Amino acid sequence: MDKEDGSVKYVLMGDGAGTVFEIDENSGDIHATRRLDREEKALYTLSAKAVNKTSGQDLEKASEFIIKIHDINDNEPKFAKDTYVAGVSEMSNVGAFVIRVTATDADDEAYGNSAKLVYSILQGQPYFSVEPETGVIRTALPNMIRENREHYQVVIQAKDMAGQMGGLSGTTTVNITLLDVNNSPPRFPHSTYHLSTPESTGIGSPVGRIKAYDADVGENAEMWYSILDGDGQDVFNIITDSTSQEGVITVKKQLDYESKRLYSLRVQVTNTHIDRRFEQLGPFSDTAIVRITVTDVDEPPVFSRAMYIFEVDEDTPAGSSVGTVSARDPDTINHLVKYTIDRHTDLERLFNIDSNNGTISTLQGLDRETSKWHNISVLATELSTALQTRVPVFIKVRDVNDNAPEFAMYYETFVCENVKAGQLIQTISAVDTDEPLVGHKFVFSLSTINPNFTIFDNEDNTARILTRRGRFNRREMSSYLLPVVISDNDYPIQSSTSTLTVRVCACDSRGNVQTCSTEALLLSAGLSTGALVAILLCILILLMIVVLFAALRRQKKKEPLIISKEDVRDNVVSYNDEGGGEEDTQAFDIGTLRNPEVIDTNKLRRDIMPEMLFPFRRTSPIKDNTDVRDFINGRLHENDSDPTAPPYDSLATYAYEGNGSLAESLSSLESAATEGDQEFEYLSHWGPQFKKLADMYIGQESQRES
C-alpha cells in the first residue's frame, strides 16, 4: 500500500521503542540508538504499523516482531572469590583433594564457545595440579612435609573459548597450608642433664626442668615425661608442665646430704597422641640421663622422735623427773644443742627442762583432777647457728587416790510424822573425782549409832536411809542431821562424812507430804501464807501514806516571780534563806553590771520584803559612757539593717561592760600589802545579809588594834 509518495508514516511501539530502537517513519527502517548488551537484555518485543500522514488513519493492523541479540565473546570468566584458603594434611598421597574453585562466564553458553571454560594452574607447580574441566585442585607431589614448608600460594586461571587463542580469562589465588600430622618424634637436645638442689628442699618442691623438642605442633607435639630407672627413682618424681611441655623434677622424699649426695635418673619422653599411620617413622619417644647433686645446708637439730609421750603420778613432789628428750645436729660437724621449753605452751610453769641433757622435771605438784594431760613444746637450739627445732611433748598425769567420795547431789529428805519403823525415806549415791583402774566401790555407814535412822548399803554404790522408829513430831523436832560416812576401796582409802538433813513433815494416809517445818507451825497458829502476805501489804501501804502526807506538809506554795510574758530578766532566782555574802549572785539582776546607767536606779528584790528602808546607794562617777553607747548603737544599726532579722520585736543582749569597771581591778596584786591597810567598816552598812562577814573582818581589825 506504500506507493512511496510520502503519504505513509511508520510508527514503532514496544520494548525499547524510542530509547533503544527508532524507526524511519518514511522508509520503515529500524536502527539501534546505542550499543546493545545481550547480557543485559537478550530479546526485545516490538510492534509497528503504518498510518496515513494526512488523515492519521491506520493503513493496516500493527505487526509484532522480536529482535534477538546475538552473543559475542565480550565477557571474561570470573571466580566467586578473589582469594581462596584451603588446607591439606602433610604426607598426603598424590592426587589428594585440596579444594574446588569455580568461575562463571556471562556469555551465552548455547552460542559457540564463548562460555566454555578451561582451568589451568599458573603458579604452584609441581606441588599442586588442577583438573581442567572441574577446577578441583589436588596434590601433585607425595609426602610433602610441613616442617620443611608449610604455606603455598597457587594461582588458577579460567579461560573461555575452550582455552583457544583469543579467549578471555580470569584468575584467582588459592593459599594452601599443609596441616600437621604426628610424624615427628620428640627428641632431647642433650643426652645428659646436670641439676643441683640443697638438702633443705621441701617435699613437692621443684628441683629443675628438662625439655624435649617435637617439630610437630598442637596436640601432635604434646608429651609426657616419666622416670624409667635410677637410684633416685624413690627420691624424685617428674611431672609434665602442660603449658610449656617441660618435665619438672620434684622431691618425693626428704633429702639428706650426709646420707647421699648424688642421684642418677633415666628419664623418658613420649608423645601423648601417636598416629598409627606413621609408626614406621618412630619410635616416638626418647630418653636422657639426669644427674642430681645434693648440696649441704646447715640444718637445725633433729629429735629422735616425732613426738614424746610421758606419764607421771599426780601429787609428785616438785623436781621429780618426767622423761628425757634427745636431739642431735644432723650436719657433718656436730654442734652443741641446748634444750628449752616454749613457755607459751606452759603458762603455769609446771615443768622445767635441763638445757644440757633434755630431762624434763616438775616445778610444782600436778593435780589430775585439774588437768589429765599437759601438752608442751620443747625447743632444741644449736648454740653456734641459733637454728631451732620444736617437738610436741604430751605428759599424762596418772591418777592417785587423793580425793574422798561425796554425795552425788544435794538431797532434800523428809520423814512423815506418822511413819513406821523400817520405812525407806531416801536413796543416796556418791561420786569420786578419782578414777581407779577397777572402778569405784563405795561403802556407806553412819558415824554413830542413831536412835532415829539407820542406813543399809546396797553394795552397788548406793545406800538406803531407813527409819529406826516411828511416830515423829515436828513440834518437838522439825529436822534431824544424819552424818553419813562414805569410803572408797582404792589405796590409800579415802573417806568423808556428808550430812543429810531430814525434815519432819505432815503427810496424808498415803504418805504424800502436805506441810513441812516453819509453814506447818504457822498453820498451827491459824495463819495461812495468804494472810501473812495481806498483812505485809497493809503495813507497806500505811507507811507510804505517812511519807506522802509528811511531804505535802513540807511543800509550800510559791508565788510566781514572772507574771507577765513581757517581763524579761536575765537571771531570776527565788530563795528564802539568808544571803551568802559576796559569792551570792543568784538573787540579783546582773544586767546592772552590763549597763552602768541603771546603778542609780533603786533596785529592790521582788521575792522578799525589803529590810532596809534606805539601802546603800553608790553614785556613778561616770555619767557618759561613750564607748558603751557607741557599741550598742552600732549593734542596733546592724540588727536594723539585717535583711535576715525576724519581722517582729526581739530582745538582743550585748554582754559588754565598757572600757572601765566601777569595781576597778579585782586582782590582789595591786591591793594593799596587809589587811590592816583596808577599812571594813562599810560592811556594817550592807544589811543583815553581810552581818556575819562584817563581824569576821571588823572583829579581826579590833583585835589587831588591841
PDB file of C-alpha atoms in Angstrom, residues 52-189:
ATOM      1  CA  ASN A  52      -1.786   7.873   6.596  1.00  0.00           C
ATOM      2  CA  LYS A  53       0.119  11.063   7.180  1.00  0.00           C
ATOM      3  CA  THR A  54      -2.794  13.236   6.135  1.00  0.00           C
ATOM      4  CA  SER A  55      -5.745  11.544   7.836  1.00  0.00           C
ATOM      5  CA  GLY A  56      -3.855   9.647  10.521  1.00  0.00           C
ATOM      6  CA  GLN A  57      -5.826   6.527   9.801  1.00  0.00           C
ATOM      7  CA  ASP A  58      -4.198   3.105  10.160  1.00  0.00           C
ATOM      8  CA  LEU A  59      -3.471   1.600   6.793  1.00  0.00           C
ATOM      9  CA  GLU A  60      -3.189  -1.884   8.358  1.00  0.00           C
ATOM     10  CA  LYS A  61      -3.104  -3.543  11.719  1.00  0.00           C
ATOM     11  CA  ALA A  62       0.021  -3.344  13.927  1.00  0.00           C
ATOM     12  CA  SER A  63       2.504  -6.131  13.307  1.00  0.00           C
ATOM     13  CA  GLU A  64       4.504  -7.695  16.243  1.00  0.00           C
ATOM     14  CA  PHE A  65       8.067  -8.837  15.812  1.00  0.00           C
ATOM     15  CA  ILE A  66      11.021  -9.868  18.041  1.00  0.00           C
ATOM     16  CA  ILE A  67      14.545  -8.528  17.890  1.00  0.00           C
ATOM     17  CA  LYS A  68      17.058 -11.132  19.293  1.00  0.00           C
ATOM     18  CA  ILE A  69      20.565 -10.022  20.256  1.00  0.00           C
ATOM     19  CA  HIS A  70      23.226 -12.418  19.021  1.00  0.00           C
ATOM     20  CA  ASP A  71      26.054 -13.112  21.601  1.00  0.00           C
ATOM     21  CA  ILE A  72      29.685 -12.275  21.094  1.00  0.00           C
ATOM     22  CA  ASN A  73      32.582 -13.151  23.415  1.00  0.00           C
ATOM     23  CA  ASP A  74      32.807  -9.932  25.332  1.00  0.00           C
ATOM     24  CA  ASN A  75      32.845 -11.187  28.982  1.00  0.00           C
ATOM     25  CA  GLU A  76      35.828 -12.795  30.721  1.00  0.00           C
ATOM     26  CA  PRO A  77      35.399 -15.577  33.267  1.00  0.00           C
ATOM     27  CA  LYS A  78      35.068 -14.525  36.927  1.00  0.00           C
ATOM     28  CA  PHE A  79      35.745 -16.561  40.084  1.00  0.00           C
ATOM     29  CA  ALA A  80      33.411 -16.465  43.068  1.00  0.00           C
ATOM     30  CA  LYS A  81      36.289 -15.274  45.327  1.00  0.00           C
ATOM     31  CA  ASP A  82      39.415 -13.331  44.643  1.00  0.00           C
ATOM     32  CA  THR A  83      41.309 -15.440  47.215  1.00  0.00           C
ATOM     33  CA  TYR A  84      40.642 -18.955  48.481  1.00  0.00           C
ATOM     34  CA  VAL A  85      42.048 -20.536  51.634  1.00  0.00           C
ATOM     35  CA  ALA A  86      42.500 -24.289  51.857  1.00  0.00           C
ATOM     36  CA  GLY A  87      44.451 -26.893  53.771  1.00  0.00           C
ATOM     37  CA  VAL A  88      45.660 -30.409  53.211  1.00  0.00           C
ATOM     38  CA  SER A  89      47.421 -32.808  55.549  1.00  0.00           C
ATOM     39  CA  GLU A  90      51.122 -33.215  55.164  1.00  0.00           C
ATOM     40  CA  MET A  91      52.399 -36.574  53.989  1.00  0.00           C
ATOM     41  CA  SER A  92      49.320 -36.900  51.745  1.00  0.00           C
ATOM     42  CA  ASN A  93      49.420 -39.097  48.646  1.00  0.00           C
ATOM     43  CA  VAL A  94      49.475 -37.722  45.080  1.00  0.00           C
ATOM     44  CA  GLY A  95      46.023 -36.616  43.945  1.00  0.00           C
ATOM     45  CA  ALA A  96      44.725 -35.805  47.413  1.00  0.00           C
ATOM     46  CA  PHE A  97      41.810 -33.383  47.195  1.00  0.00           C
ATOM     47  CA  VAL A  98      42.578 -29.843  48.290  1.00  0.00           C
ATOM     48  CA  ILE A  99      39.747 -27.533  47.130  1.00  0.00           C
ATOM     49  CA  ARG A 100      37.470 -26.861  44.175  1.00  0.00           C
ATOM     50  CA  VAL A 101      37.379 -23.384  42.585  1.00  0.00           C
ATOM     51  CA  THR A 102      34.576 -22.310  40.228  1.00  0.00           C
ATOM     52  CA  ALA A 103      34.407 -19.498  37.692  1.00  0.00           C
ATOM     53  CA  THR A 104      31.412 -18.243  35.672  1.00  0.00           C
ATOM     54  CA  ASP A 105      31.106 -16.520  32.250  1.00  0.00           C
ATOM     55  CA  ALA A 106      28.252 -14.153  31.438  1.00  0.00           C
ATOM     56  CA  ASP A 107      28.314 -15.042  27.737  1.00  0.00           C
ATOM     57  CA  ASP A 108      25.757 -17.392  26.163  1.00  0.00           C
ATOM     58  CA  GLU A 109      26.661 -20.995  26.751  1.00  0.00           C
ATOM     59  CA  ALA A 110      24.382 -22.151  23.879  1.00  0.00           C
ATOM     60  CA  TYR A 111      26.053 -19.963  21.310  1.00  0.00           C
ATOM     61  CA  GLY A 112      29.527 -21.033  20.346  1.00  0.00           C
ATOM     62  CA  ASN A 113      32.378 -21.438  22.839  1.00  0.00           C
ATOM     63  CA  SER A 114      32.077 -18.034  24.423  1.00  0.00           C
ATOM     64  CA  ALA A 115      31.154 -19.528  27.816  1.00  0.00           C
ATOM     65  CA  LYS A 116      33.078 -22.805  27.665  1.00  0.00           C
ATOM     66  CA  LEU A 117      35.761 -22.590  30.367  1.00  0.00           C
ATOM     67  CA  VAL A 118      39.029 -24.449  30.850  1.00  0.00           C
ATOM     68  CA  TYR A 119      41.045 -24.289  34.167  1.00  0.00           C
ATOM     69  CA  SER A 120      44.804 -24.279  34.331  1.00  0.00           C
ATOM     70  CA  ILE A 121      47.461 -23.642  37.006  1.00  0.00           C
ATOM     71  CA  LEU A 122      49.738 -20.671  36.510  1.00  0.00           C
ATOM     72  CA  GLN A 123      51.633 -20.862  39.839  1.00  0.00           C
ATOM     73  CA  GLY A 124      52.095 -23.687  42.333  1.00  0.00           C
ATOM     74  CA  GLN A 125      53.643 -26.394  40.278  1.00  0.00           C
ATOM     75  CA  PRO A 126      54.993 -29.004  40.781  1.00  0.00           C
ATOM     76  CA  TYR A 127      53.297 -29.274  44.183  1.00  0.00           C
ATOM     77  CA  PHE A 128      49.670 -28.990  43.049  1.00  0.00           C
ATOM     78  CA  SER A 129      47.572 -29.558  39.918  1.00  0.00           C
ATOM     79  CA  VAL A 130      44.067 -28.582  38.786  1.00  0.00           C
ATOM     80  CA  GLU A 131      41.533 -30.501  36.766  1.00  0.00           C
ATOM     81  CA  PRO A 132      40.784 -28.501  33.542  1.00  0.00           C
ATOM     82  CA  GLU A 133      37.056 -29.150  33.430  1.00  0.00           C
ATOM     83  CA  THR A 134      36.098 -29.110  37.158  1.00  0.00           C
ATOM     84  CA  GLY A 135      38.593 -26.724  38.805  1.00  0.00           C
ATOM     85  CA  VAL A 136      39.473 -29.289  41.506  1.00  0.00           C
ATOM     86  CA  ILE A 137      42.947 -28.716  42.959  1.00  0.00           C
ATOM     87  CA  ARG A 138      44.899 -31.808  44.045  1.00  0.00           C
ATOM     88  CA  THR A 139      48.359 -32.576  45.376  1.00  0.00           C
ATOM     89  CA  ALA A 140      50.958 -33.330  42.723  1.00  0.00           C
ATOM     90  CA  LEU A 141      53.867 -34.474  44.946  1.00  0.00           C
ATOM     91  CA  PRO A 142      53.853 -37.267  47.542  1.00  0.00           C
ATOM     92  CA  ASN A 143      54.841 -36.905  51.245  1.00  0.00           C
ATOM     93  CA  MET A 144      55.101 -33.137  51.423  1.00  0.00           C
ATOM     94  CA  ILE A 145      56.455 -32.299  54.889  1.00  0.00           C
ATOM     95  CA  ARG A 146      55.051 -29.369  56.830  1.00  0.00           C
ATOM     96  CA  GLU A 147      58.235 -28.970  58.801  1.00  0.00           C
ATOM     97  CA  ASN A 148      60.064 -28.217  55.532  1.00  0.00           C
ATOM     98  CA  ARG A 149      57.457 -25.882  54.043  1.00  0.00           C
ATOM     99  CA  GLU A 150      54.065 -25.054  55.464  1.00  0.00           C
ATOM    100  CA  HIS A 151      52.418 -22.451  53.183  1.00  0.00           C
ATOM    101  CA  TYR A 152      51.900 -22.456  49.400  1.00  0.00           C
ATOM    102  CA  GLN A 153      50.316 -19.932  47.060  1.00  0.00           C
ATOM    103  CA  VAL A 154      48.643 -21.308  43.926  1.00  0.00           C
ATOM    104  CA  VAL A 155      47.278 -19.179  41.028  1.00  0.00           C
ATOM    105  CA  ILE A 156      44.455 -20.744  38.955  1.00  0.00           C
ATOM    106  CA  GLN A 157      43.297 -19.423  35.541  1.00  0.00           C
ATOM    107  CA  ALA A 158      39.886 -19.924  33.920  1.00  0.00           C
ATOM    108  CA  LYS A 159      39.785 -19.244  30.103  1.00  0.00           C
ATOM    109  CA  ASP A 160      36.739 -19.251  27.774  1.00  0.00           C
ATOM    110  CA  MET A 161      36.587 -20.218  24.086  1.00  0.00           C
ATOM    111  CA  ALA A 162      37.593 -23.689  25.371  1.00  0.00           C
ATOM    112  CA  GLY A 163      41.033 -22.365  26.070  1.00  0.00           C
ATOM    113  CA  GLN A 164      41.738 -21.420  22.458  1.00  0.00           C
ATOM    114  CA  MET A 165      43.692 -18.455  21.305  1.00  0.00           C
ATOM    115  CA  GLY A 166      41.780 -15.222  21.579  1.00  0.00           C
ATOM    116  CA  GLY A 167      39.713 -16.366  24.515  1.00  0.00           C
ATOM    117  CA  LEU A 168      39.191 -14.212  27.594  1.00  0.00           C
ATOM    118  CA  SER A 169      40.481 -15.354  31.022  1.00  0.00           C
ATOM    119  CA  GLY A 170      40.274 -14.648  34.746  1.00  0.00           C
ATOM    120  CA  THR A 171      42.475 -15.727  37.682  1.00  0.00           C
ATOM    121  CA  THR A 172      42.199 -16.385  41.426  1.00  0.00           C
ATOM    122  CA  THR A 173      44.685 -17.070  44.215  1.00  0.00           C
ATOM    123  CA  VAL A 174      44.483 -20.123  46.477  1.00  0.00           C
ATOM    124  CA  ASN A 175      46.512 -20.066  49.754  1.00  0.00           C
ATOM    125  CA  ILE A 176      47.159 -23.666  50.760  1.00  0.00           C
ATOM    126  CA  THR A 177      48.501 -24.692  54.193  1.00  0.00           C
ATOM    127  CA  LEU A 178      49.916 -28.094  54.986  1.00  0.00           C
ATOM    128  CA  LEU A 179      48.183 -29.414  58.103  1.00  0.00           C
ATOM    129  CA  ASP A 180      50.315 -31.054  60.781  1.00  0.00           C
ATOM    130  CA  VAL A 181      50.276 -34.767  61.493  1.00  0.00           C
ATOM    131  CA  ASN A 182      52.265 -36.547  64.172  1.00  0.00           C
ATOM    132  CA  ASN A 183      55.135 -37.643  62.006  1.00  0.00           C
ATOM    133  CA  SER A 184      57.970 -36.194  64.117  1.00  0.00           C
ATOM    134  CA  PRO A 185      59.023 -37.928  67.346  1.00  0.00           C
ATOM    135  CA  PRO A 186      60.171 -35.911  70.404  1.00  0.00           C
ATOM    136  CA  ARG A 187      63.904 -35.613  70.956  1.00  0.00           C
ATOM    137  CA  PHE A 188      66.058 -34.442  73.869  1.00  0.00           C
ATOM    138  CA  PRO A 189      68.668 -31.905  72.745  1.00  0.00           C
TER     139      PRO A 189
END
